[in-house]
Amino acid sequence: WTLPVSLPPHVFTAPAGISAIAASPDGRFVAAARGDGKISIWSIATGRLVDELALGTAVVKTLDFSRDSRELAASLSQSMIAPQRFAVGSWLPITTAAEVRRTARRLAYTRDGSLLAVHYGPPLSRWDARGEVRAIEGPEMIDLAMSPDRETLWLLASDGGVWRMRGDVLEEIAQDRNAVAVAAHGDRIATAHDDGISIGTRWFPTASGVLDLIASPDGRYLIAAHGDGTISVRRFTDGALVATLRGHRQRVAQLAF
């Protein structure tokens, strides 16, 4: 597994458990959602802690940077609390014109700058660039994956349905019961289970449970986070295992490019 020589050798540590991570598309920052209700922001170039954002006392469940790297959105696990948005750089809160006081399981900024929230139960919520919100009907979703251009989303429903979303249109395209995570690139779709990974109709058993699944932006690799602290790297085309990354002392909860 070869990493670019320009990648800075930084290890980012936080004083509380990390539940989610996100890297800004412009390559400047990495953000970590923490179990103590805060978000740590680090500079990727220097490894320096830039800021800590206090959202509350509950676990910060999810977060995402906008495509232009100008906003960061996050949500607490506490019920009846709306997702919060921050201006990147100043890290000041952004006032939203309309709030939906429901915690988000997943957040994703789409290509047009709108923010999609996957809640604990339907419907989905989408805030446009003006901060106005609308509901999108559909089943309960538990995970999502997004194309590199942020125009297409793939969502995994609690009943195993895999849905494709373009704009506000949802279409069920597959079924994979007991799946816990989804990753996709182009016409290739993969789902994760407690005991393995499914790529299309092919099944690849794993020694440790899969907690997160992500495709590389170029679509070459499928990366899985495991409960034993390892990260497996497979070719997305045929599922061949090309590397196993070790070094984490605890489970790997989430991945990000």
PDB file of C-alpha atoms in Angstrom:
ATOM      1  CA  TRP A   1       0.000   0.000   0.000  1.00  0.00           C
ATOM      2  CA  THR A   2       1.882   3.068  -1.250  1.00  0.00           C
ATOM      3  CA  LEU A   3       1.065   6.504   0.144  1.00  0.00           C
ATOM      4  CA  PRO A   4       2.092   9.778  -1.521  1.00  0.00           C
ATOM      5  CA  VAL A   5       5.411  11.056  -0.189  1.00  0.00           C
ATOM      6  CA  SER A   6       3.816  14.477   0.308  1.00  0.00           C
ATOM      7  CA  LEU A   7       1.430  13.114   2.938  1.00  0.00           C
ATOM      8  CA  PRO A   8       2.436  14.646   6.290  1.00  0.00           C
ATOM      9  CA  PRO A   9       3.182  12.000   8.941  1.00  0.00           C
ATOM     10  CA  HIS A  10       0.757  13.344  11.529  1.00  0.00           C
ATOM     11  CA  VAL A  11      -1.137  11.411  14.172  1.00  0.00           C
ATOM     12  CA  PHE A  12      -4.153  13.368  15.366  1.00  0.00           C
ATOM     13  CA  THR A  13      -5.192  12.623  18.942  1.00  0.00           C
ATOM     14  CA  ALA A  14      -8.256  13.785  20.874  1.00  0.00           C
ATOM     15  CA  PRO A  15      -9.076  13.720  24.610  1.00  0.00           C
ATOM     16  CA  ALA A  16     -12.314  11.799  23.991  1.00  0.00           C
ATOM     17  CA  GLY A  17     -13.427   8.951  21.765  1.00  0.00           C
ATOM     18  CA  ILE A  18     -13.782   9.772  18.059  1.00  0.00           C
ATOM     19  CA  SER A  19     -17.107   8.837  16.479  1.00  0.00           C
ATOM     20  CA  ALA A  20     -16.707  10.337  12.979  1.00  0.00           C
ATOM     21  CA  ILE A  21     -14.109  12.097  10.833  1.00  0.00           C
ATOM     22  CA  ALA A  22     -14.126  14.280   7.724  1.00  0.00           C
ATOM     23  CA  ALA A  23     -11.449  15.926   5.599  1.00  0.00           C
ATOM     24  CA  SER A  24     -12.098  19.253   3.864  1.00  0.00           C
ATOM     25  CA  PRO A  25     -12.089  18.893   0.051  1.00  0.00           C
ATOM     26  CA  ASP A  26      -9.432  21.630  -0.267  1.00  0.00           C
ATOM     27  CA  GLY A  27      -7.045  19.502   1.779  1.00  0.00           C
ATOM     28  CA  ARG A  28      -6.590  22.028   4.586  1.00  0.00           C
ATOM     29  CA  PHE A  29      -8.394  20.529   7.570  1.00  0.00           C
ATOM     30  CA  VAL A  30      -9.436  17.282   9.191  1.00  0.00           C
ATOM     31  CA  ALA A  31     -12.317  17.338  11.679  1.00  0.00           C
ATOM     32  CA  ALA A  32     -13.083  14.699  14.302  1.00  0.00           C
ATOM     33  CA  ALA A  33     -16.424  14.275  16.050  1.00  0.00           C
ATOM     34  CA  ARG A  34     -15.899  13.443  19.712  1.00  0.00           C
ATOM     35  CA  GLY A  35     -17.801  11.620  22.401  1.00  0.00           C
ATOM     36  CA  ASP A  36     -17.746  14.636  24.724  1.00  0.00           C
ATOM     37  CA  GLY A  37     -19.847  16.858  22.459  1.00  0.00           C
ATOM     38  CA  LYS A  38     -16.933  18.639  20.787  1.00  0.00           C
ATOM     39  CA  ILE A  39     -15.255  18.693  17.381  1.00  0.00           C
ATOM     40  CA  SER A  40     -11.475  18.867  17.026  1.00  0.00           C
ATOM     41  CA  ILE A  41     -10.128  20.685  13.955  1.00  0.00           C
ATOM     42  CA  TRP A  42      -6.540  20.090  12.834  1.00  0.00           C
ATOM     43  CA  SER A  43      -4.404  21.490  10.041  1.00  0.00           C
ATOM     44  CA  ILE A  44      -3.461  18.681   7.669  1.00  0.00           C
ATOM     45  CA  ALA A  45      -0.295  20.526   6.614  1.00  0.00           C
ATOM     46  CA  THR A  46       1.115  21.091  10.098  1.00  0.00           C
ATOM     47  CA  GLY A  47      -0.792  18.660  12.327  1.00  0.00           C
ATOM     48  CA  ARG A  48      -1.581  21.562  14.658  1.00  0.00           C
ATOM     49  CA  LEU A  49      -4.882  21.714  16.523  1.00  0.00           C
ATOM     50  CA  VAL A  50      -6.658  24.716  14.999  1.00  0.00           C
ATOM     51  CA  ASP A  51      -9.835  24.862  17.072  1.00  0.00           C
ATOM     52  CA  GLU A  52     -12.300  22.953  19.216  1.00  0.00           C
ATOM     53  CA  LEU A  53     -16.012  23.468  18.620  1.00  0.00           C
ATOM     54  CA  ALA A  54     -18.385  22.792  21.510  1.00  0.00           C
ATOM     55  CA  LEU A  55     -21.793  21.567  20.344  1.00  0.00           C
ATOM     56  CA  GLY A  56     -23.132  20.178  23.631  1.00  0.00           C
ATOM     57  CA  THR A  57     -22.559  17.285  26.013  1.00  0.00           C
ATOM     58  CA  ALA A  58     -23.831  14.345  23.937  1.00  0.00           C
ATOM     59  CA  VAL A  59     -21.777  12.408  21.392  1.00  0.00           C
ATOM     60  CA  VAL A  60     -21.192  14.224  18.096  1.00  0.00           C
ATOM     61  CA  LYS A  61     -22.585  11.580  15.758  1.00  0.00           C
ATOM     62  CA  THR A  62     -21.721  12.806  12.266  1.00  0.00           C
ATOM     63  CA  LEU A  63     -20.111  15.676  10.351  1.00  0.00           C
ATOM     64  CA  ASP A  64     -19.270  16.762   6.797  1.00  0.00           C
ATOM     65  CA  PHE A  65     -17.535  19.582   4.933  1.00  0.00           C
ATOM     66  CA  SER A  66     -19.234  21.315   2.027  1.00  0.00           C
ATOM     67  CA  ARG A  67     -17.856  20.771  -1.480  1.00  0.00           C
ATOM     68  CA  ASP A  68     -16.311  24.276  -1.543  1.00  0.00           C
ATOM     69  CA  SER A  69     -14.804  23.738   1.938  1.00  0.00           C
ATOM     70  CA  ARG A  70     -16.573  26.831   3.265  1.00  0.00           C
ATOM     71  CA  GLU A  71     -18.914  25.091   5.738  1.00  0.00           C
ATOM     72  CA  LEU A  72     -18.783  22.280   8.280  1.00  0.00           C
ATOM     73  CA  ALA A  73     -21.991  20.645   9.504  1.00  0.00           C
ATOM     74  CA  ALA A  74     -22.370  18.348  12.511  1.00  0.00           C
ATOM     75  CA  SER A  75     -25.063  16.709  14.585  1.00  0.00           C
ATOM     76  CA  LEU A  76     -25.249  15.533  18.182  1.00  0.00           C
ATOM     77  CA  SER A  77     -26.666  12.128  19.079  1.00  0.00           C
ATOM     78  CA  GLN A  78     -29.064  13.853  21.484  1.00  0.00           C
ATOM     79  CA  SER A  79     -32.657  13.841  20.234  1.00  0.00           C
ATOM     80  CA  MET A  80     -34.530  17.044  19.371  1.00  0.00           C
ATOM     81  CA  ILE A  81     -31.303  18.894  18.536  1.00  0.00           C
ATOM     82  CA  ALA A  82     -30.961  20.274  15.009  1.00  0.00           C
ATOM     83  CA  PRO A  83     -27.725  19.820  13.012  1.00  0.00           C
ATOM     84  CA  GLN A  84     -25.331  22.736  13.451  1.00  0.00           C
ATOM     85  CA  ARG A  85     -23.293  24.499  10.760  1.00  0.00           C
ATOM     86  CA  PHE A  86     -20.010  26.420  11.069  1.00  0.00           C
ATOM     87  CA  ALA A  87     -18.046  28.739   8.788  1.00  0.00           C
ATOM     88  CA  VAL A  88     -14.684  27.169   7.965  1.00  0.00           C
ATOM     89  CA  GLY A  89     -11.796  29.417   9.030  1.00  0.00           C
ATOM     90  CA  SER A  90     -13.617  31.550  11.576  1.00  0.00           C
ATOM     91  CA  TRP A  91     -15.423  28.432  12.911  1.00  0.00           C
ATOM     92  CA  LEU A  92     -18.379  30.608  13.910  1.00  0.00           C
ATOM     93  CA  PRO A  93     -21.909  29.140  13.891  1.00  0.00           C
ATOM     94  CA  ILE A  94     -24.094  29.767  10.838  1.00  0.00           C
ATOM     95  CA  THR A  95     -27.703  30.633  11.532  1.00  0.00           C
ATOM     96  CA  THR A  96     -30.126  28.394   9.642  1.00  0.00           C
ATOM     97  CA  ALA A  97     -33.383  29.909   8.420  1.00  0.00           C
ATOM     98  CA  ALA A  98     -35.362  26.784   9.255  1.00  0.00           C
ATOM     99  CA  GLU A  99     -34.476  24.116  11.785  1.00  0.00           C
ATOM    100  CA  VAL A 100     -35.527  20.496  12.026  1.00  0.00           C
ATOM    101  CA  ARG A 101     -35.043  19.518  15.652  1.00  0.00           C
ATOM    102  CA  ARG A 102     -34.074  15.903  14.981  1.00  0.00           C
ATOM    103  CA  THR A 103     -30.632  14.415  15.371  1.00  0.00           C
ATOM    104  CA  ALA A 104     -28.910  13.196  12.214  1.00  0.00           C
ATOM    105  CA  ARG A 105     -27.390   9.755  11.783  1.00  0.00           C
ATOM    106  CA  ARG A 106     -25.526  10.945   8.672  1.00  0.00           C
ATOM    107  CA  LEU A 107     -24.940  14.366   7.066  1.00  0.00           C
ATOM    108  CA  ALA A 108     -23.824  15.073   3.505  1.00  0.00           C
ATOM    109  CA  TYR A 109     -23.340  18.253   1.492  1.00  0.00           C
ATOM    110  CA  THR A 110     -24.367  17.734  -2.125  1.00  0.00           C
ATOM    111  CA  ARG A 111     -22.971  19.385  -5.262  1.00  0.00           C
ATOM    112  CA  ASP A 112     -25.423  22.314  -5.211  1.00  0.00           C
ATOM    113  CA  GLY A 113     -24.429  23.248  -1.659  1.00  0.00           C
ATOM    114  CA  SER A 114     -27.500  21.804   0.023  1.00  0.00           C
ATOM    115  CA  LEU A 115     -27.171  19.733   3.199  1.00  0.00           C
ATOM    116  CA  LEU A 116     -28.858  16.333   3.442  1.00  0.00           C
ATOM    117  CA  ALA A 117     -29.617  14.785   6.827  1.00  0.00           C
ATOM    118  CA  VAL A 118     -30.371  11.110   7.394  1.00  0.00           C
ATOM    119  CA  HIS A 119     -32.302  10.939  10.661  1.00  0.00           C
ATOM    120  CA  TYR A 120     -33.177   8.112  13.022  1.00  0.00           C
ATOM    121  CA  GLY A 121     -36.383   7.415  11.133  1.00  0.00           C
ATOM    122  CA  PRO A 122     -37.989   8.988   8.050  1.00  0.00           C
ATOM    123  CA  PRO A 123     -38.212  11.439   6.411  1.00  0.00           C
ATOM    124  CA  LEU A 124     -34.869  12.785   5.243  1.00  0.00           C
ATOM    125  CA  SER A 125     -34.241  16.533   5.492  1.00  0.00           C
ATOM    126  CA  ARG A 126     -32.527  18.790   2.971  1.00  0.00           C
ATOM    127  CA  TRP A 127     -31.454  22.397   3.583  1.00  0.00           C
ATOM    128  CA  ASP A 128     -30.812  24.484   0.461  1.00  0.00           C
ATOM    129  CA  ALA A 129     -28.113  27.150   0.183  1.00  0.00           C
ATOM    130  CA  ARG A 130     -30.521  29.729   1.671  1.00  0.00           C
ATOM    131  CA  GLY A 131     -31.110  27.569   4.746  1.00  0.00           C
ATOM    132  CA  GLU A 132     -34.674  26.628   3.822  1.00  0.00           C
ATOM    133  CA  VAL A 133     -35.530  23.022   4.632  1.00  0.00           C
ATOM    134  CA  ARG A 134     -37.767  20.439   2.995  1.00  0.00           C
ATOM    135  CA  ALA A 135     -38.649  16.833   3.815  1.00  0.00           C
ATOM    136  CA  ILE A 136     -37.902  13.933   1.470  1.00  0.00           C
ATOM    137  CA  GLU A 137     -40.073  10.888   2.021  1.00  0.00           C
ATOM    138  CA  GLY A 138     -38.566   7.417   2.026  1.00  0.00           C
ATOM    139  CA  PRO A 139     -37.685   4.509   4.328  1.00  0.00           C
ATOM    140  CA  GLU A 140     -35.443   4.744   7.386  1.00  0.00           C
ATOM    141  CA  MET A 141     -31.829   5.028   6.193  1.00  0.00           C
ATOM    142  CA  ILE A 142     -28.778   3.956   8.203  1.00  0.00           C
ATOM    143  CA  ASP A 143     -25.833   4.846   5.949  1.00  0.00           C
ATOM    144  CA  LEU A 144     -24.935   6.747   2.794  1.00  0.00           C
ATOM    145  CA  ALA A 145     -22.203   7.007   0.195  1.00  0.00           C
ATOM    146  CA  MET A 146     -21.640   9.843  -2.243  1.00  0.00           C
ATOM    147  CA  SER A 147     -20.106  10.112  -5.704  1.00  0.00           C
ATOM    148  CA  PRO A 148     -16.910  12.217  -5.984  1.00  0.00           C
ATOM    149  CA  ASP A 149     -18.851  14.976  -7.760  1.00  0.00           C
ATOM    150  CA  ARG A 150     -21.523  14.860  -5.021  1.00  0.00           C
ATOM    151  CA  GLU A 151     -24.347  14.587  -7.539  1.00  0.00           C
ATOM    152  CA  THR A 152     -25.374  11.007  -6.715  1.00  0.00           C
ATOM    153  CA  LEU A 153     -25.934   9.433  -3.309  1.00  0.00           C
ATOM    154  CA  TRP A 154     -26.434   5.802  -2.408  1.00  0.00           C
ATOM    155  CA  LEU A 155     -28.367   5.188   0.792  1.00  0.00           C
ATOM    156  CA  LEU A 156     -28.728   1.980   2.783  1.00  0.00           C
ATOM    157  CA  ALA A 157     -32.137   1.412   4.381  1.00  0.00           C
ATOM    158  CA  SER A 158     -32.664  -0.409   7.669  1.00  0.00           C
ATOM    159  CA  ASP A 159     -34.384  -3.260   5.776  1.00  0.00           C
ATOM    160  CA  GLY A 160     -31.357  -3.773   3.508  1.00  0.00           C
ATOM    161  CA  GLY A 161     -32.634  -1.769   0.568  1.00  0.00           C
ATOM    162  CA  VAL A 162     -29.984   0.136  -1.405  1.00  0.00           C
ATOM    163  CA  TRP A 163     -31.371   3.373  -2.820  1.00  0.00           C
ATOM    164  CA  ARG A 164     -29.908   5.787  -5.350  1.00  0.00           C
ATOM    165  CA  MET A 165     -30.684   9.481  -4.906  1.00  0.00           C
ATOM    166  CA  ARG A 166     -30.314  12.238  -7.500  1.00  0.00           C
ATOM    167  CA  GLY A 167     -31.803  15.580  -6.535  1.00  0.00           C
ATOM    168  CA  ASP A 168     -34.826  14.713  -4.410  1.00  0.00           C
ATOM    169  CA  VAL A 169     -35.617  11.512  -6.349  1.00  0.00           C
ATOM    170  CA  LEU A 170     -35.095   8.201  -4.540  1.00  0.00           C
ATOM    171  CA  GLU A 171     -34.963   4.886  -6.421  1.00  0.00           C
ATOM    172  CA  GLU A 172     -34.420   1.450  -4.853  1.00  0.00           C
ATOM    173  CA  ILE A 173     -31.829  -0.425  -6.925  1.00  0.00           C
ATOM    174  CA  ALA A 174     -30.844  -3.436  -4.784  1.00  0.00           C
ATOM    175  CA  GLN A 175     -31.584  -5.450  -1.649  1.00  0.00           C
ATOM    176  CA  ASP A 176     -28.994  -6.772   0.808  1.00  0.00           C
ATOM    177  CA  ARG A 177     -30.509  -7.690   4.153  1.00  0.00           C
ATOM    178  CA  ASN A 178     -28.417  -7.324   7.322  1.00  0.00           C
ATOM    179  CA  ALA A 179     -26.025  -4.889   5.637  1.00  0.00           C
ATOM    180  CA  VAL A 180     -24.600  -2.215   7.948  1.00  0.00           C
ATOM    181  CA  ALA A 181     -22.762   0.086   5.514  1.00  0.00           C
ATOM    182  CA  VAL A 182     -22.679   0.945   1.818  1.00  0.00           C
ATOM    183  CA  ALA A 183     -20.012   2.212  -0.592  1.00  0.00           C
ATOM    184  CA  ALA A 184     -20.308   2.886  -4.304  1.00  0.00           C
ATOM    185  CA  HIS A 185     -18.541   4.311  -7.331  1.00  0.00           C
ATOM    186  CA  GLY A 186     -20.152   4.528 -10.746  1.00  0.00           C
ATOM    187  CA  ASP A 187     -22.106   1.315 -11.297  1.00  0.00           C
ATOM    188  CA  ARG A 188     -20.224  -0.643  -8.613  1.00  0.00           C
ATOM    189  CA  ILE A 189     -21.921  -1.047  -5.223  1.00  0.00           C
ATOM    190  CA  ALA A 190     -20.580  -2.738  -2.096  1.00  0.00           C
ATOM    191  CA  THR A 191     -22.192  -3.423   1.262  1.00  0.00           C
ATOM    192  CA  ALA A 192     -20.664  -4.399   4.581  1.00  0.00           C
ATOM    193  CA  HIS A 193     -21.876  -7.004   7.067  1.00  0.00           C
ATOM    194  CA  ASP A 194     -20.767  -8.240  10.471  1.00  0.00           C
ATOM    195  CA  ASP A 195     -18.910 -11.110   8.825  1.00  0.00           C
ATOM    196  CA  GLY A 196     -17.963  -9.933   5.368  1.00  0.00           C
ATOM    197  CA  ILE A 197     -18.257  -7.636   2.364  1.00  0.00           C
ATOM    198  CA  SER A 198     -20.531  -7.983  -0.652  1.00  0.00           C
ATOM    199  CA  ILE A 199     -19.447  -6.491  -3.991  1.00  0.00           C
ATOM    200  CA  GLY A 200     -22.293  -6.964  -6.404  1.00  0.00           C
ATOM    201  CA  THR A 201     -23.085 -10.691  -6.254  1.00  0.00           C
ATOM    202  CA  ARG A 202     -19.673 -11.677  -4.855  1.00  0.00           C
ATOM    203  CA  TRP A 203     -19.099 -12.369  -1.167  1.00  0.00           C
ATOM    204  CA  PHE A 204     -15.809 -11.856   0.698  1.00  0.00           C
ATOM    205  CA  PRO A 205     -15.745 -13.130   4.313  1.00  0.00           C
ATOM    206  CA  THR A 206     -13.763 -11.166   6.885  1.00  0.00           C
ATOM    207  CA  ALA A 207     -12.182 -12.292  10.159  1.00  0.00           C
ATOM    208  CA  SER A 208     -13.449  -9.208  11.986  1.00  0.00           C
ATOM    209  CA  GLY A 209     -16.676  -7.250  11.695  1.00  0.00           C
ATOM    210  CA  VAL A 210     -16.847  -4.332   9.268  1.00  0.00           C
ATOM    211  CA  LEU A 211     -17.799  -1.011  10.864  1.00  0.00           C
ATOM    212  CA  ASP A 212     -17.389   1.331   7.897  1.00  0.00           C
ATOM    213  CA  LEU A 213     -16.888   1.041   4.161  1.00  0.00           C
ATOM    214  CA  ILE A 214     -15.652   3.632   1.666  1.00  0.00           C
ATOM    215  CA  ALA A 215     -14.565   3.769  -1.967  1.00  0.00           C
ATOM    216  CA  SER A 216     -11.493   5.718  -3.042  1.00  0.00           C
ATOM    217  CA  PRO A 217     -12.391   8.805  -5.099  1.00  0.00           C
ATOM    218  CA  ASP A 218     -10.900   7.253  -8.238  1.00  0.00           C
ATOM    219  CA  GLY A 219     -12.948   4.083  -7.750  1.00  0.00           C
ATOM    220  CA  ARG A 220      -9.905   1.776  -7.672  1.00  0.00           C
ATOM    221  CA  TYR A 221     -10.107   0.654  -4.060  1.00  0.00           C
ATOM    222  CA  LEU A 222     -12.691  -0.385  -1.485  1.00  0.00           C
ATOM    223  CA  ILE A 223     -11.540   0.255   2.069  1.00  0.00           C
ATOM    224  CA  ALA A 224     -13.121  -1.344   5.139  1.00  0.00           C
ATOM    225  CA  ALA A 225     -12.728  -0.441   8.823  1.00  0.00           C
ATOM    226  CA  HIS A 226     -12.758  -3.428  11.170  1.00  0.00           C
ATOM    227  CA  GLY A 227     -13.526  -4.035  14.806  1.00  0.00           C
ATOM    228  CA  ASP A 228     -10.084  -5.505  15.471  1.00  0.00           C
ATOM    229  CA  GLY A 229      -8.347  -2.222  14.613  1.00  0.00           C
ATOM    230  CA  THR A 230      -7.292  -3.155  11.091  1.00  0.00           C
ATOM    231  CA  ILE A 231      -8.178  -1.523   7.764  1.00  0.00           C
ATOM    232  CA  SER A 232      -8.482  -3.752   4.711  1.00  0.00           C
ATOM    233  CA  VAL A 233      -7.915  -2.482   1.180  1.00  0.00           C
ATOM    234  CA  ARG A 234      -9.465  -4.344  -1.764  1.00  0.00           C
ATOM    235  CA  ARG A 235      -9.611  -3.723  -5.474  1.00  0.00           C
ATOM    236  CA  PHE A 236     -13.140  -2.566  -6.209  1.00  0.00           C
ATOM    237  CA  THR A 237     -13.166  -4.349  -9.573  1.00  0.00           C
ATOM    238  CA  ASP A 238     -12.688  -7.902  -8.275  1.00  0.00           C
ATOM    239  CA  GLY A 239     -12.522  -7.657  -4.464  1.00  0.00           C
ATOM    240  CA  ALA A 240      -8.928  -8.897  -4.277  1.00  0.00           C
ATOM    241  CA  LEU A 241      -7.264  -8.013  -0.978  1.00  0.00           C
ATOM    242  CA  VAL A 242      -4.224  -5.839  -1.722  1.00  0.00           C
ATOM    243  CA  ALA A 243      -3.297  -4.563   1.746  1.00  0.00           C
ATOM    244  CA  THR A 244      -4.122  -4.748   5.437  1.00  0.00           C
ATOM    245  CA  LEU A 245      -3.264  -1.615   7.404  1.00  0.00           C
ATOM    246  CA  ARG A 246      -2.412  -2.045  11.089  1.00  0.00           C
ATOM    247  CA  GLY A 247      -1.512   0.301  13.922  1.00  0.00           C
ATOM    248  CA  HIS A 248      -4.804   1.194  15.613  1.00  0.00           C
ATOM    249  CA  ARG A 249      -5.087  -0.149  19.148  1.00  0.00           C
ATOM    250  CA  GLN A 250      -8.889  -0.042  19.156  1.00  0.00           C
ATOM    251  CA  ARG A 251     -11.661  -0.606  16.624  1.00  0.00           C
ATOM    252  CA  VAL A 252     -11.661   1.632  13.550  1.00  0.00           C
ATOM    253  CA  ALA A 253     -15.048   3.351  13.556  1.00  0.00           C
ATOM    254  CA  GLN A 254     -14.937   5.469  10.407  1.00  0.00           C
ATOM    255  CA  LEU A 255     -12.898   6.247   7.304  1.00  0.00           C
ATOM    256  CA  ALA A 256     -12.484   9.353   5.153  1.00  0.00           C
ATOM    257  CA  PHE A 257     -10.598  10.453   2.027  1.00  0.00           C
TER     258      PHE A 257
END
